[in-house]
Amino acid sequence: MRKKFIGANWKMNLAYQDAKELYTALSCMSSSSCDIVIFPSALYLSEFSQQKGLPLGAQDIHFEVDGAFTGSISASQLKSISCHYLLIGHSERRQQFHEGNDLINLKVKRAIASELTVIFCCGEPLEERNSLGHLDFVLKQLKEGLKEVNETDLQNFIIAYEPIWAIGSGVVPSNQEIQEMHGFIRKSLSDWYGAALADSIRIIYGGSCNESNAFEIFSIPNVDGGLIGGASLNVVSFEKIVNSF
Ligand code: PGA
């Protein structure tokens, strides 16, 4: 039985005081049925990590160990403040910062070397969905992003399926569409890594998941939780989502 996982992706939202209050409020929550991880702005990670609240993750890293990379954050810097989770390949990074599968693969390898738990994001744009290229598109993201990732490394991975057209749009795929993609991702992992390992990997859904649709989405076979953007900025909404299992 896979333990559920819920991530709160705050993106570039919340000024310091609001972020601190929200993190403190959310940290009063506990759930025996799922892991809850907060991904705030990197600015706040260091201070929040000293509060001993919910586990924390970063939204991005640079793939190099260290050096002259103005504005970037390294995997070892995250480890040094007890931040153990990391989003890689979010579609906003892929689109706005032109991150391709090769760069994402470098980040994946750096995260593995630093023993971070990776939430590997994938998902197709609307054109691919409309032309029925969505499975091939996601397959390529997985294949190239996970290049040279072995069985031991993959154990520490969570895959987030986030169709780009569903992120922040209020549009959610049908249950059948989510089920098809999650089943397809698990089958692909099984082909590459074997059924036992593929069966243990959590595959979560992201894209306009909120307190009204979470229960239904989380009931779909092969959906092991969610990556929540907008709805994670509100304590009441997020709590309802966490209690949707
Ligand atoms: P959303 O974002 O819940 O606001 O659609 C999800 C995400 O980008 O991870």
Tab-separated table of C-alpha atoms and ligand atoms in Angstrom:
chain	number	residue	atom	x	y	z
A	1	MET	CA	0.000	0.000	0.000
A	2	ARG	CA	1.530	3.298	-1.082
A	3	LYS	CA	1.339	6.115	1.464
A	4	LYS	CA	-0.377	9.176	0.008
A	5	PHE	CA	1.551	12.378	-0.666
A	6	ILE	CA	0.316	15.973	-0.764
A	7	GLY	CA	2.609	18.826	-1.790
A	8	ALA	CA	1.787	22.516	-1.386
A	9	ASN	CA	3.460	24.421	-4.213
A	10	TRP	CA	3.329	28.053	-3.192
A	11	LYS	CA	5.260	29.200	-6.295
A	12	MET	CA	6.245	32.910	-6.086
A	13	ASN	CA	3.397	33.806	-3.716
A	14	LEU	CA	3.157	35.292	-0.216
A	15	ALA	CA	5.213	38.008	1.446
A	16	TYR	CA	7.167	37.011	4.544
A	17	GLN	CA	4.557	37.574	7.266
A	18	ASP	CA	1.762	35.842	5.365
A	19	ALA	CA	3.995	32.928	4.474
A	20	LYS	CA	5.110	32.519	8.075
A	21	GLU	CA	1.529	32.553	9.361
A	22	LEU	CA	0.380	30.062	6.741
A	23	TYR	CA	3.297	27.711	7.400
A	24	THR	CA	2.653	27.857	11.144
A	25	ALA	CA	-1.066	27.199	10.668
A	26	LEU	CA	-0.515	24.315	8.254
A	27	SER	CA	2.073	22.786	10.559
A	28	CYS	CA	-0.647	22.168	13.155
A	29	MET	CA	-2.085	19.657	10.705
A	30	SER	CA	-1.130	16.055	10.878
A	31	SER	CA	-2.274	13.068	8.916
A	32	SER	CA	-1.369	9.453	9.445
A	33	SER	CA	-2.563	8.585	5.951
A	34	CYS	CA	-0.371	10.962	3.948
A	35	ASP	CA	2.947	12.778	3.812
A	36	ILE	CA	2.498	16.542	3.592
A	37	VAL	CA	5.326	18.706	2.236
A	38	ILE	CA	5.362	22.486	1.803
A	39	PHE	CA	7.249	24.111	-1.097
A	40	PRO	CA	7.460	27.814	-0.173
A	41	SER	CA	9.632	30.479	-1.766
A	42	ALA	CA	13.278	29.489	-1.276
A	43	LEU	CA	13.712	32.694	0.728
A	44	TYR	CA	11.801	31.211	3.644
A	45	LEU	CA	13.199	27.687	3.719
A	46	SER	CA	15.994	28.354	6.150
A	47	GLU	CA	13.831	29.995	8.790
A	48	PHE	CA	10.923	27.582	8.418
A	49	SER	CA	13.240	24.601	8.717
A	50	GLN	CA	14.070	25.703	12.263
A	51	GLN	CA	10.408	25.733	13.294
A	52	LYS	CA	10.147	21.942	13.230
A	53	GLY	CA	6.864	22.146	11.360
A	54	LEU	CA	5.865	20.256	8.224
A	55	PRO	CA	8.689	18.945	5.990
A	56	LEU	CA	9.924	21.411	3.377
A	57	GLY	CA	10.871	21.247	-0.254
A	58	ALA	CA	12.423	23.577	-2.817
A	59	GLN	CA	10.902	24.513	-6.159
A	60	ASP	CA	14.163	24.312	-8.129
A	61	ILE	CA	17.941	23.866	-7.966
A	62	HIS	CA	20.955	24.494	-10.171
A	63	PHE	CA	22.480	21.275	-11.483
A	64	GLU	CA	26.070	22.241	-10.607
A	65	VAL	CA	27.561	21.573	-7.172
A	66	ASP	CA	28.486	25.225	-6.551
A	67	GLY	CA	30.144	28.160	-8.278
A	68	ALA	CA	29.392	31.382	-10.154
A	69	PHE	CA	25.661	30.972	-10.790
A	70	THR	CA	24.108	34.221	-9.640
A	71	GLY	CA	20.627	33.812	-8.238
A	72	SER	CA	20.724	30.034	-8.074
A	73	ILE	CA	20.441	27.539	-5.248
A	74	SER	CA	22.395	24.305	-4.947
A	75	ALA	CA	21.271	20.893	-3.775
A	76	SER	CA	23.862	20.859	-1.007
A	77	GLN	CA	22.663	24.242	0.244
A	78	LEU	CA	19.199	22.724	0.590
A	79	LYS	CA	20.561	19.726	2.450
A	80	SER	CA	22.493	22.013	4.778
A	81	ILE	CA	19.226	23.526	6.042
A	82	SER	CA	17.415	20.167	6.299
A	83	CYS	CA	15.316	20.671	3.199
A	84	HIS	CA	14.888	17.179	1.785
A	85	TYR	CA	12.334	17.484	-1.022
A	86	LEU	CA	12.676	19.072	-4.442
A	87	LEU	CA	10.408	19.791	-7.405
A	88	ILE	CA	12.086	19.198	-10.745
A	89	GLY	CA	10.629	19.865	-14.169
A	90	HIS	CA	7.554	21.849	-13.189
A	91	SER	CA	5.925	23.088	-16.392
A	92	GLU	CA	6.387	26.702	-15.311
A	93	ARG	CA	10.160	26.074	-15.201
A	94	ARG	CA	10.022	24.185	-18.488
A	95	GLN	CA	8.058	26.924	-20.254
A	96	GLN	CA	9.119	30.203	-18.658
A	97	PHE	CA	12.752	29.272	-18.080
A	98	HIS	CA	13.130	27.085	-21.171
A	99	GLU	CA	14.152	23.991	-19.222
A	100	GLY	CA	14.381	21.031	-21.569
A	101	ASN	CA	14.571	17.346	-20.742
A	102	ASP	CA	18.390	17.320	-20.863
A	103	LEU	CA	18.720	20.095	-18.292
A	104	ILE	CA	16.074	18.453	-16.160
A	105	ASN	CA	18.041	15.211	-16.298
A	106	LEU	CA	21.135	17.029	-15.005
A	107	LYS	CA	19.110	18.399	-12.106
A	108	VAL	CA	17.712	14.934	-11.431
A	109	LYS	CA	21.222	13.505	-11.211
A	110	ARG	CA	22.387	16.282	-8.908
A	111	ALA	CA	19.386	15.720	-6.650
A	112	ILE	CA	20.129	11.987	-6.521
A	113	ALA	CA	23.771	12.628	-5.655
A	114	SER	CA	22.572	14.878	-2.828
A	115	GLU	CA	19.984	12.354	-1.618
A	116	LEU	CA	17.031	14.673	-2.083
A	117	THR	CA	13.565	13.243	-2.643
A	118	VAL	CA	12.539	14.353	-6.115
A	119	ILE	CA	9.025	15.204	-7.194
A	120	PHE	CA	9.490	14.807	-10.938
A	121	CYS	CA	6.848	16.815	-12.803
A	122	CYS	CA	5.587	15.937	-16.251
A	123	GLY	CA	2.552	16.814	-18.325
A	124	GLU	CA	1.467	17.722	-21.807
A	125	PRO	CA	0.325	21.016	-23.371
A	126	LEU	CA	-3.216	21.254	-24.732
A	127	GLU	CA	-2.151	20.815	-28.378
A	128	GLU	CA	-0.654	17.423	-27.562
A	129	ARG	CA	-3.790	16.377	-25.728
A	130	ASN	CA	-6.007	17.510	-28.608
A	131	SER	CA	-3.914	15.703	-31.199
A	132	LEU	CA	-3.742	12.571	-29.003
A	133	GLY	CA	0.020	12.966	-28.608
A	134	HIS	CA	-0.219	13.251	-24.813
A	135	LEU	CA	1.062	9.774	-23.951
A	136	ASP	CA	4.080	10.018	-26.252
A	137	PHE	CA	4.834	13.516	-24.970
A	138	VAL	CA	4.884	12.420	-21.324
A	139	LEU	CA	6.785	9.230	-22.198
A	140	LYS	CA	9.569	11.342	-23.728
A	141	GLN	CA	9.675	13.603	-20.656
A	142	LEU	CA	10.048	10.552	-18.424
A	143	LYS	CA	12.510	8.708	-20.617
A	144	GLU	CA	14.824	11.683	-21.122
A	145	GLY	CA	14.375	13.208	-17.678
A	146	LEU	CA	15.099	9.888	-15.947
A	147	LYS	CA	17.991	8.913	-18.229
A	148	GLU	CA	20.615	6.909	-16.278
A	149	VAL	CA	18.466	6.846	-13.152
A	150	ASN	CA	18.780	3.351	-11.696
A	151	GLU	CA	16.452	1.284	-9.510
A	152	THR	CA	18.013	2.385	-6.238
A	153	ASP	CA	17.760	6.042	-7.208
A	154	LEU	CA	14.172	5.795	-8.349
A	155	GLN	CA	13.017	4.498	-4.967
A	156	ASN	CA	13.238	8.065	-3.712
A	157	PHE	CA	11.113	9.537	-6.499
A	158	ILE	CA	7.567	10.765	-6.693
A	159	ILE	CA	6.096	11.457	-10.128
A	160	ALA	CA	3.658	14.359	-10.502
A	161	TYR	CA	1.422	14.306	-13.563
A	162	GLU	CA	0.376	17.893	-14.240
A	163	PRO	CA	-1.282	18.571	-17.600
A	164	ILE	CA	-0.196	22.116	-18.473
A	165	TRP	CA	-3.700	23.112	-19.547
A	166	ALA	CA	-5.054	22.225	-16.086
A	167	ILE	CA	-2.541	24.243	-14.043
A	168	GLY	CA	-4.132	27.361	-12.576
A	169	SER	CA	-6.912	27.221	-15.170
A	170	GLY	CA	-9.783	25.732	-13.189
A	171	VAL	CA	-10.049	23.060	-15.881
A	172	VAL	CA	-9.526	19.495	-14.684
A	173	PRO	CA	-9.123	16.442	-16.932
A	174	SER	CA	-11.853	13.816	-16.799
A	175	ASN	CA	-11.400	10.893	-14.408
A	176	GLN	CA	-10.772	8.669	-17.428
A	177	GLU	CA	-8.039	10.981	-18.711
A	178	ILE	CA	-6.289	11.032	-15.330
A	179	GLN	CA	-6.656	7.274	-14.927
A	180	GLU	CA	-5.271	6.627	-18.411
A	181	MET	CA	-2.182	8.764	-17.843
A	182	HIS	CA	-1.411	7.522	-14.335
A	183	GLY	CA	-1.797	3.913	-15.482
A	184	PHE	CA	0.411	4.648	-18.461
A	185	ILE	CA	3.140	6.197	-16.286
A	186	ARG	CA	3.097	3.212	-13.922
A	187	LYS	CA	3.221	0.772	-16.842
A	188	SER	CA	6.186	2.652	-18.354
A	189	LEU	CA	8.037	2.571	-15.022
A	190	SER	CA	7.245	-1.121	-14.763
A	191	ASP	CA	8.678	-1.780	-18.233
A	192	TRP	CA	11.890	0.051	-17.343
A	193	TYR	CA	12.351	-0.818	-13.671
A	194	GLY	CA	10.211	-3.870	-12.988
A	195	ALA	CA	6.723	-4.223	-11.565
A	196	ALA	CA	7.664	-4.302	-7.873
A	197	LEU	CA	9.513	-0.991	-7.930
A	198	ALA	CA	6.979	0.662	-10.248
A	199	ASP	CA	4.237	-0.404	-7.878
A	200	SER	CA	5.919	1.320	-4.947
A	201	ILE	CA	6.365	4.712	-6.669
A	202	ARG	CA	3.825	7.383	-5.815
A	203	ILE	CA	2.232	9.090	-8.823
A	204	ILE	CA	0.404	12.253	-7.814
A	205	TYR	CA	-1.880	14.559	-9.773
A	206	GLY	CA	-1.567	18.350	-10.073
A	207	GLY	CA	-3.599	21.011	-11.887
A	208	SER	CA	-6.606	22.875	-10.417
A	209	CYS	CA	-7.008	20.316	-7.651
A	210	ASN	CA	-9.080	21.883	-4.876
A	211	GLU	CA	-11.269	21.014	-1.877
A	212	SER	CA	-14.272	20.313	-4.137
A	213	ASN	CA	-12.646	17.848	-6.519
A	214	ALA	CA	-9.834	16.335	-4.404
A	215	PHE	CA	-11.859	13.419	-3.053
A	216	GLU	CA	-12.931	12.345	-6.517
A	217	ILE	CA	-9.459	12.757	-8.027
A	218	PHE	CA	-7.769	10.901	-5.159
A	219	SER	CA	-10.219	8.000	-5.618
A	220	ILE	CA	-8.991	7.335	-9.167
A	221	PRO	CA	-6.826	4.204	-9.450
A	222	ASN	CA	-3.080	4.962	-9.460
A	223	VAL	CA	-3.540	8.481	-8.042
A	224	ASP	CA	-1.484	8.634	-4.842
A	225	GLY	CA	-2.085	12.236	-3.865
A	226	GLY	CA	-1.689	15.708	-5.306
A	227	LEU	CA	0.534	18.673	-5.969
A	228	ILE	CA	-1.572	21.662	-5.013
A	229	GLY	CA	-0.900	25.212	-6.187
A	230	GLY	CA	-3.576	27.887	-5.688
A	231	ALA	CA	-5.623	25.950	-3.138
A	232	SER	CA	-2.573	25.418	-0.913
A	233	LEU	CA	-2.455	29.140	-0.127
A	234	ASN	CA	-5.589	28.871	1.996
A	235	VAL	CA	-5.540	26.936	5.283
A	236	VAL	CA	-9.170	25.798	5.132
A	237	SER	CA	-8.972	24.629	1.505
A	238	PHE	CA	-5.681	22.846	2.001
A	239	GLU	CA	-6.891	21.100	5.155
A	240	LYS	CA	-9.952	19.843	3.321
A	241	ILE	CA	-7.743	18.511	0.533
A	242	VAL	CA	-5.492	16.707	3.011
A	243	ASN	CA	-8.573	15.186	4.634
A	244	SER	CA	-9.928	13.977	1.298
A	245	PHE	CA	-8.474	10.489	1.565
B	1	PGA	P1	-2.697	24.754	-9.380
B	1	PGA	O1	-1.138	24.483	-9.568
B	1	PGA	O2	-3.176	23.828	-8.286
B	1	PGA	O3	-2.810	26.191	-9.003
B	1	PGA	O4	-3.363	24.440	-10.685
B	1	PGA	C1	-0.606	23.191	-9.455
B	1	PGA	C2	0.879	23.210	-9.722
B	1	PGA	O5	1.330	24.018	-10.553
B	1	PGA	O6	1.628	22.446	-9.124
